[in-house]
CSV table of C-alpha atoms in Angstrom, one decimal:
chain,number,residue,atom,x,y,z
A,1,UNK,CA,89.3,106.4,112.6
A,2,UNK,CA,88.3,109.3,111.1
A,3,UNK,CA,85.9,110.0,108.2
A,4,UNK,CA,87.8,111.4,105.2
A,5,UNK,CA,87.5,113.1,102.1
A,6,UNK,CA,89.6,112.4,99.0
A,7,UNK,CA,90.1,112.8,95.6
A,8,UNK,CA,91.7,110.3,93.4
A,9,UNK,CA,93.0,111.6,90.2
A,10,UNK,CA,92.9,108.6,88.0
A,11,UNK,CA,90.3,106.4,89.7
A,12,UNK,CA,89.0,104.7,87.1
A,13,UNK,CA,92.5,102.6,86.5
A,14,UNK,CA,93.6,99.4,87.6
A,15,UNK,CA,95.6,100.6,91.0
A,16,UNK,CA,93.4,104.2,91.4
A,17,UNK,CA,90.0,102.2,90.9
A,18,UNK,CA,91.1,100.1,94.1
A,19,UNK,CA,92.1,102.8,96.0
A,20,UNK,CA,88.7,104.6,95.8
A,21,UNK,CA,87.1,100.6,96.5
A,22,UNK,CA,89.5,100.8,100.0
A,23,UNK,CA,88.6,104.1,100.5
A,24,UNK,CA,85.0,103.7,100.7
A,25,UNK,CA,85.7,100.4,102.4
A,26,UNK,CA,86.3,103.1,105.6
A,27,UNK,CA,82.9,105.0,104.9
A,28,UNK,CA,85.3,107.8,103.2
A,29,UNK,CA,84.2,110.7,100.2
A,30,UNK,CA,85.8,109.5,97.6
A,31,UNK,CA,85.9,111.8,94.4
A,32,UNK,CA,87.5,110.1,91.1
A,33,UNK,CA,88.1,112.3,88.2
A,34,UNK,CA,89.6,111.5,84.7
A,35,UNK,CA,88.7,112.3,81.3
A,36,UNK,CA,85.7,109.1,81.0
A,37,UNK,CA,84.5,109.6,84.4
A,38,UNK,CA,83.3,106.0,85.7
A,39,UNK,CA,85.1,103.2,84.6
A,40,UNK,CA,85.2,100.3,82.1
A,41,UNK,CA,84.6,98.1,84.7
A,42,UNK,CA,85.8,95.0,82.2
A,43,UNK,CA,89.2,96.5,81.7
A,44,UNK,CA,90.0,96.5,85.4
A,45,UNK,CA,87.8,93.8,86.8
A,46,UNK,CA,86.4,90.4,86.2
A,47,UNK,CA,83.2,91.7,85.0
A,48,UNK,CA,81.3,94.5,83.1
A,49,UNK,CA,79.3,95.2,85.9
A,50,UNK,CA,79.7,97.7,88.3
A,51,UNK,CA,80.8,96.6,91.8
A,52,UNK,CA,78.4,97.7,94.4
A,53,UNK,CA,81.1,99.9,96.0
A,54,UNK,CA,81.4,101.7,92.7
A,55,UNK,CA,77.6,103.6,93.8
A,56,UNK,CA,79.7,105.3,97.0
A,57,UNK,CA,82.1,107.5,94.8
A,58,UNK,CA,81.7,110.2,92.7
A,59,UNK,CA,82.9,109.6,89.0
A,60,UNK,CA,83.6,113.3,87.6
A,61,UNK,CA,85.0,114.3,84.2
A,62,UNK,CA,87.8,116.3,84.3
A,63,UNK,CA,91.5,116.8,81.7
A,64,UNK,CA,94.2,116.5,84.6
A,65,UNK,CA,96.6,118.7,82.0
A,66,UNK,CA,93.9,121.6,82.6
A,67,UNK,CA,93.6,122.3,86.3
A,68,UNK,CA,90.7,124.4,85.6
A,69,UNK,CA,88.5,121.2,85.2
A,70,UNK,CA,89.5,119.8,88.5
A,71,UNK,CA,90.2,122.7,90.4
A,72,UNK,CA,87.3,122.8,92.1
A,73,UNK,CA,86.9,119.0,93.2
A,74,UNK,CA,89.9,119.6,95.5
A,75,UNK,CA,88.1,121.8,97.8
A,76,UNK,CA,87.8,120.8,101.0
A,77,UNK,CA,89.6,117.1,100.5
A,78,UNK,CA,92.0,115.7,102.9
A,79,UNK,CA,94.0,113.9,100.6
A,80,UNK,CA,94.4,114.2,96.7
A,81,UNK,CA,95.9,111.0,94.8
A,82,UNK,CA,98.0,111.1,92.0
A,83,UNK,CA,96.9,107.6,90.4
A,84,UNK,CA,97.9,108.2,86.3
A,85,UNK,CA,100.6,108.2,84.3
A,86,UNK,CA,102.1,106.1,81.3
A,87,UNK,CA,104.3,102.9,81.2
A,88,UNK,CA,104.8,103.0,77.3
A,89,UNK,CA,105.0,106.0,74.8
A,90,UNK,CA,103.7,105.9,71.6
A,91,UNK,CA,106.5,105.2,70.2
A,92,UNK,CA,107.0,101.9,71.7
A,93,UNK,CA,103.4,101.0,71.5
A,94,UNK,CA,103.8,102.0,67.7
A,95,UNK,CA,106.9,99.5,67.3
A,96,UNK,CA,104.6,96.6,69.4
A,97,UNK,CA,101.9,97.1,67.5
A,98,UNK,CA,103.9,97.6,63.5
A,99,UNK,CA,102.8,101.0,63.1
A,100,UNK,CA,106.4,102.4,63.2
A,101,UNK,CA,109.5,101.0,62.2
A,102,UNK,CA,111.8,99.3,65.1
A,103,UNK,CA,114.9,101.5,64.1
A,104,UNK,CA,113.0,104.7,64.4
A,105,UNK,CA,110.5,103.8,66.8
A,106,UNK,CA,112.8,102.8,69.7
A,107,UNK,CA,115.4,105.3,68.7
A,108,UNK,CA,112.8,107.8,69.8
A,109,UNK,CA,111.1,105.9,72.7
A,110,UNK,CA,114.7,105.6,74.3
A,111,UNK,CA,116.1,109.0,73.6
A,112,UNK,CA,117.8,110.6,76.4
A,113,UNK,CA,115.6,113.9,76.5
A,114,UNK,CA,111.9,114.8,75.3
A,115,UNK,CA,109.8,117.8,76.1
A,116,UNK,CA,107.5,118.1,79.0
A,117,UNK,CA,104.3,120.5,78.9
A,118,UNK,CA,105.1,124.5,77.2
A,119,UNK,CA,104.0,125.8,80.4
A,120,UNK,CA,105.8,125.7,83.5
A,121,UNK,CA,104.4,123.4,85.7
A,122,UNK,CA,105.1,125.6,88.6
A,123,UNK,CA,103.7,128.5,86.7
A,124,UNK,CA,101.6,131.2,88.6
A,125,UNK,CA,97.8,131.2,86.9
A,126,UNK,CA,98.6,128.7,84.2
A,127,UNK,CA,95.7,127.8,82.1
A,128,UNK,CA,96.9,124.4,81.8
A,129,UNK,CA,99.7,122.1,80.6
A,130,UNK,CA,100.6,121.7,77.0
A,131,UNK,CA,102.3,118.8,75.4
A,132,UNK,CA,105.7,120.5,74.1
A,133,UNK,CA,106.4,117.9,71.8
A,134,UNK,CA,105.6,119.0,67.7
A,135,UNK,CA,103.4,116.3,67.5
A,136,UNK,CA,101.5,116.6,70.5
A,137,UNK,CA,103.1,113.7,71.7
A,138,UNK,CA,101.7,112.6,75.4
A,139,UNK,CA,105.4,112.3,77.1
A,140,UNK,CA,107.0,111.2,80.2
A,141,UNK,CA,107.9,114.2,81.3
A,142,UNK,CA,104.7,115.7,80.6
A,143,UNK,CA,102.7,112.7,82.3
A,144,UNK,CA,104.6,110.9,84.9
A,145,UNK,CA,105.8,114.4,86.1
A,146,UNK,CA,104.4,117.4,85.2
A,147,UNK,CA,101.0,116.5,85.7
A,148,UNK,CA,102.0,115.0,89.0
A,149,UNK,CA,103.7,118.2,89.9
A,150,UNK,CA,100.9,120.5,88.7
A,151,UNK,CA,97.9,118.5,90.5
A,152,UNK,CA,100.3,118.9,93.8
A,153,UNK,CA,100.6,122.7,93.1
A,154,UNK,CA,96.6,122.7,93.1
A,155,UNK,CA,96.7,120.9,95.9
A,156,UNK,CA,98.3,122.8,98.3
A,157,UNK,CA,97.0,126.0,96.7
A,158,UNK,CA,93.5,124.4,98.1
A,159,UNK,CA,95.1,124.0,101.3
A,160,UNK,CA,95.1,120.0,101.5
A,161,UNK,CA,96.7,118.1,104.0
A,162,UNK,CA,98.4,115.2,101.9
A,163,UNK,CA,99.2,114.5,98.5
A,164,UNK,CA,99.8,110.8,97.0
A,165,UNK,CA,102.3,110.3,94.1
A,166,UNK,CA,102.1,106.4,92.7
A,167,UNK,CA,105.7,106.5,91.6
A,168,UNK,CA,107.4,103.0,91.2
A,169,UNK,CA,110.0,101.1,92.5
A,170,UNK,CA,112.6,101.5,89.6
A,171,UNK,CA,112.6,101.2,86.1
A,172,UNK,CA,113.1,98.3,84.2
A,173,UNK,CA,115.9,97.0,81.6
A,174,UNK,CA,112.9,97.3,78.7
A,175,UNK,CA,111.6,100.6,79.4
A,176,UNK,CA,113.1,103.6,78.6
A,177,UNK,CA,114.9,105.4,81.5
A,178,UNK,CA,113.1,108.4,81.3
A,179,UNK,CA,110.2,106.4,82.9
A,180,UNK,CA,111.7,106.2,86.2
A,181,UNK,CA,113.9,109.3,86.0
A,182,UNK,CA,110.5,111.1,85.4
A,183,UNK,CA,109.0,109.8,88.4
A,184,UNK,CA,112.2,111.0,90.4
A,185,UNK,CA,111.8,114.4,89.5
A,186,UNK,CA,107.8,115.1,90.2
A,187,UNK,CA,109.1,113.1,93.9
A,188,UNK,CA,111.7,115.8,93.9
A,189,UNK,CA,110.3,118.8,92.9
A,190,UNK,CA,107.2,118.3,95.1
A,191,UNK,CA,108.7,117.4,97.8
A,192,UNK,CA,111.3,121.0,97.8
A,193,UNK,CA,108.7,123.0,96.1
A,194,UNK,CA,105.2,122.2,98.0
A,195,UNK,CA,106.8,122.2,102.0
A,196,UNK,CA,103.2,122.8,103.3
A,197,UNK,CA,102.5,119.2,101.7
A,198,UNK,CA,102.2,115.9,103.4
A,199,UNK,CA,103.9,114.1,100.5
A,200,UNK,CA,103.3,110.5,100.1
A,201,UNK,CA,105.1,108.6,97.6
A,202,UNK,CA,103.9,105.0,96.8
A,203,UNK,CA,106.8,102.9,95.0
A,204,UNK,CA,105.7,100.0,94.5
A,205,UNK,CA,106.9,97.0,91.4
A,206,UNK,CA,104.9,95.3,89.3
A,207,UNK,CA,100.9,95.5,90.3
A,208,UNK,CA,98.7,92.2,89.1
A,209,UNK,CA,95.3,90.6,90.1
A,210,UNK,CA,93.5,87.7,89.0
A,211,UNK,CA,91.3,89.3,86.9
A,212,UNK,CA,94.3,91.0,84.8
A,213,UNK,CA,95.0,86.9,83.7
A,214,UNK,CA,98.2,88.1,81.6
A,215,UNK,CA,99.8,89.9,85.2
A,216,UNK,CA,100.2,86.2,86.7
A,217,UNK,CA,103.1,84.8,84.8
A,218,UNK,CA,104.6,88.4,84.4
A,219,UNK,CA,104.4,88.7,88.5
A,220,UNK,CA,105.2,85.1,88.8
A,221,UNK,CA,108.8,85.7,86.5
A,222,UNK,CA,109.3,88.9,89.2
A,223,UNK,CA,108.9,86.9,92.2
A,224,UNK,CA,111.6,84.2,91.1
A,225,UNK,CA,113.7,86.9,90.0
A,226,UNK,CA,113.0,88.8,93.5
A,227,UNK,CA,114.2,85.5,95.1
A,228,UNK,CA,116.7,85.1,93.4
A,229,UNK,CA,118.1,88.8,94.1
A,230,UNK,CA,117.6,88.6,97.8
A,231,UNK,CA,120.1,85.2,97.5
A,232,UNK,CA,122.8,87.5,96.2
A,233,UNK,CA,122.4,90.1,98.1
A,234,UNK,CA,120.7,92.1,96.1
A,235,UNK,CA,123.1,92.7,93.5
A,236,UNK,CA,120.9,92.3,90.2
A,237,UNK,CA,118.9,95.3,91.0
A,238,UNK,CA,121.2,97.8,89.7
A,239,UNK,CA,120.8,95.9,86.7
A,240,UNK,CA,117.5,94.5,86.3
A,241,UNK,CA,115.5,97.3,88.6
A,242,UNK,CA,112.2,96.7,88.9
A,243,UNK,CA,112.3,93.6,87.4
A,244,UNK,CA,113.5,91.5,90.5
A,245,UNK,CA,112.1,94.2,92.9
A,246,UNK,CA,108.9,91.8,94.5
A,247,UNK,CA,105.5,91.8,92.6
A,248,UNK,CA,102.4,93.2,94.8
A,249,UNK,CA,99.0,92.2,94.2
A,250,UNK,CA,97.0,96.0,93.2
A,251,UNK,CA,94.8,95.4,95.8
A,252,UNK,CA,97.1,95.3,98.8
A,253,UNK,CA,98.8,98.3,97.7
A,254,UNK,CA,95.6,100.3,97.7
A,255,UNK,CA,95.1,99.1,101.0
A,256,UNK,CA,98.5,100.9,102.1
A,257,UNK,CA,97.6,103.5,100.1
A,258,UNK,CA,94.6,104.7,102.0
A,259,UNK,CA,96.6,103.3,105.2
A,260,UNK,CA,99.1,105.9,104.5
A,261,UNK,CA,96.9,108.6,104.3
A,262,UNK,CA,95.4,107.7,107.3
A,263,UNK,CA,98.4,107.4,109.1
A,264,UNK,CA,99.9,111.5,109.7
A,265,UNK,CA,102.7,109.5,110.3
A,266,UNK,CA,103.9,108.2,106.7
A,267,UNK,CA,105.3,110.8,104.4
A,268,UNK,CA,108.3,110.6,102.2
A,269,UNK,CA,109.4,107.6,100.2
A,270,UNK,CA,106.9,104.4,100.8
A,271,UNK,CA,109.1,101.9,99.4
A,272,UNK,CA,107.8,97.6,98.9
A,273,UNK,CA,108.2,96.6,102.3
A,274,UNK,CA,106.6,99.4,104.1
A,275,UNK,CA,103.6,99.0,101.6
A,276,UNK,CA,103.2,95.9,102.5
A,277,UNK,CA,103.5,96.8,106.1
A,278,UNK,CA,101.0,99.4,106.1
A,279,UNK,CA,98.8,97.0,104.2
A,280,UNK,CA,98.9,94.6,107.0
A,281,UNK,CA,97.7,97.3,109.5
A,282,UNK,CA,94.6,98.6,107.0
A,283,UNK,CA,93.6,94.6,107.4
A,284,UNK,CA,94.1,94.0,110.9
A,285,UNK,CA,92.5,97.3,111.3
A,286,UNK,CA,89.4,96.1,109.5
A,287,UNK,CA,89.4,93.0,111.4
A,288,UNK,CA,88.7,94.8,114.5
């Protein structure tokens, strides 16, 4: 096994913070950038503390809609991870939380088109993404793929081996389906565009832990509905998507995460069962 280097865009999150913890769990560099650097250790963990691994990365500040800030981080990694994006808009989280009305809230949220970033993000010598909505608005499109796409582009331009893209599994009957259509497209447009790429694409359902308390009963729901799907052959999930797709606990899908990477092997889609698969051989693996 090989010592690597790698750069997790996003590491400070709930999945990205546990893929930099696997990571260094193999004596890997592990770079994390994102706008606040380290984490809030008490919004992804059990405590405030920092874990001990947490002293074997690298927590940089960087805007991933302004590759200039990064650009430099990437030199010289084997693997970059795309480990950010959005579940909810602001319009949705404004109708949750009664700052906007439901009518016009969700009549936005689910609209069939919004704008991405006003710069290509394919463009040649772009100084950066720009939200192309008049408000400023931090969209799908704009986060879930053209950052995903742009950060890929930068990537490659660096020369790196592999890229990571934590898509998801499907979308969901509450969420708009721009979420998952969004996802489709960076998956698609890296995969055509960036050929010199290993491109790795992590779908995985719903994540929880233990110390996310309020991801239990969600995850618990999805497994029943997962069991339920398998005893009809799978018919619900064209209407229910990720919803009856099976829950994953964050840290095993970290663990494939870094498997894949490891692996030259694993490129393309990395759907639930090969996640769990290549989890199992990270374990064994650090068993020996």
């Amino acid at each position: 096994m090989s010592k690597k280097r790698i750069v997790v865009c996003g590491g400070n999150g709930f999945l990205g913070s546990r893929i930099c913890k696997s990571a260094t769990a193999r004596g890997w560099s592990v770079t994390s950038f994102s706008r606040s650097g380290e984490p809030q250790w008490s919004s992804i963990t059990a405590s405030p503390t920092p874990p001990s691994w947490s002293t074997s990365v690298t927590w940089e500040k960087a805007d991933m809609l302004k590759p200039v800030t990064y650009r430099a981080l990437l030199a010289d990694a084997d693997a970059v991870v795309h480990s950010t994006g959005i579940l909810l808009e602001a319009d949705y989280k404004g109708v949750l939380t009664g700052r906007e009305s439901v009518w016009g809230g969700l009549s936005r949220a689910f609209s069939e088109t919004k704008k991405g970033s006003r710069v290509d993000p394919m463009g040649e010598g772009a100084g950066g993404l720009e939200p192309g909505e008049r408000d400023g608005q931090l969209t799908y499109e704009l986060m879930n793929r053209d950052s995903a796409i742009t950060l890929a582009q930068e990537a490659s331009g660096q020369n790196v081996p592999s890229f990571v893209y934590i898509s998801a599994a499907a979308g969901a009957p509450m969420l708009p389906k721009r979420y998952i259509t969004t996802k489709r497209d960076a998956e698609s447009t890296i995969a055509s565009s960036l050929p010199k790429l290993r491109s790795i694409f992590i779908r995985p359902g719903f994540l929880y832990d233990s110390s996310r308390s309020f991801t239990l009963p969600i995850a618990f729901a999805g497994a029943a509905g997962n069991m339920v799907n398998s005893m009809v052959g799978g018919r619900l999930t064209a209407l229910a998507g990720a919803a009856v797709e099976k829950p994953l606990k964050a840290d095993l899908v970290a663990e494939a995460v870094v498997e894949a990477i490891e692996d030259e092997g694993v490129k393309g889609v990395v759907g639930t069962q090969r996640i769990e698969d290549l989890a199992n051989v990270s374990w064994r693996r650090g068993m020996l």
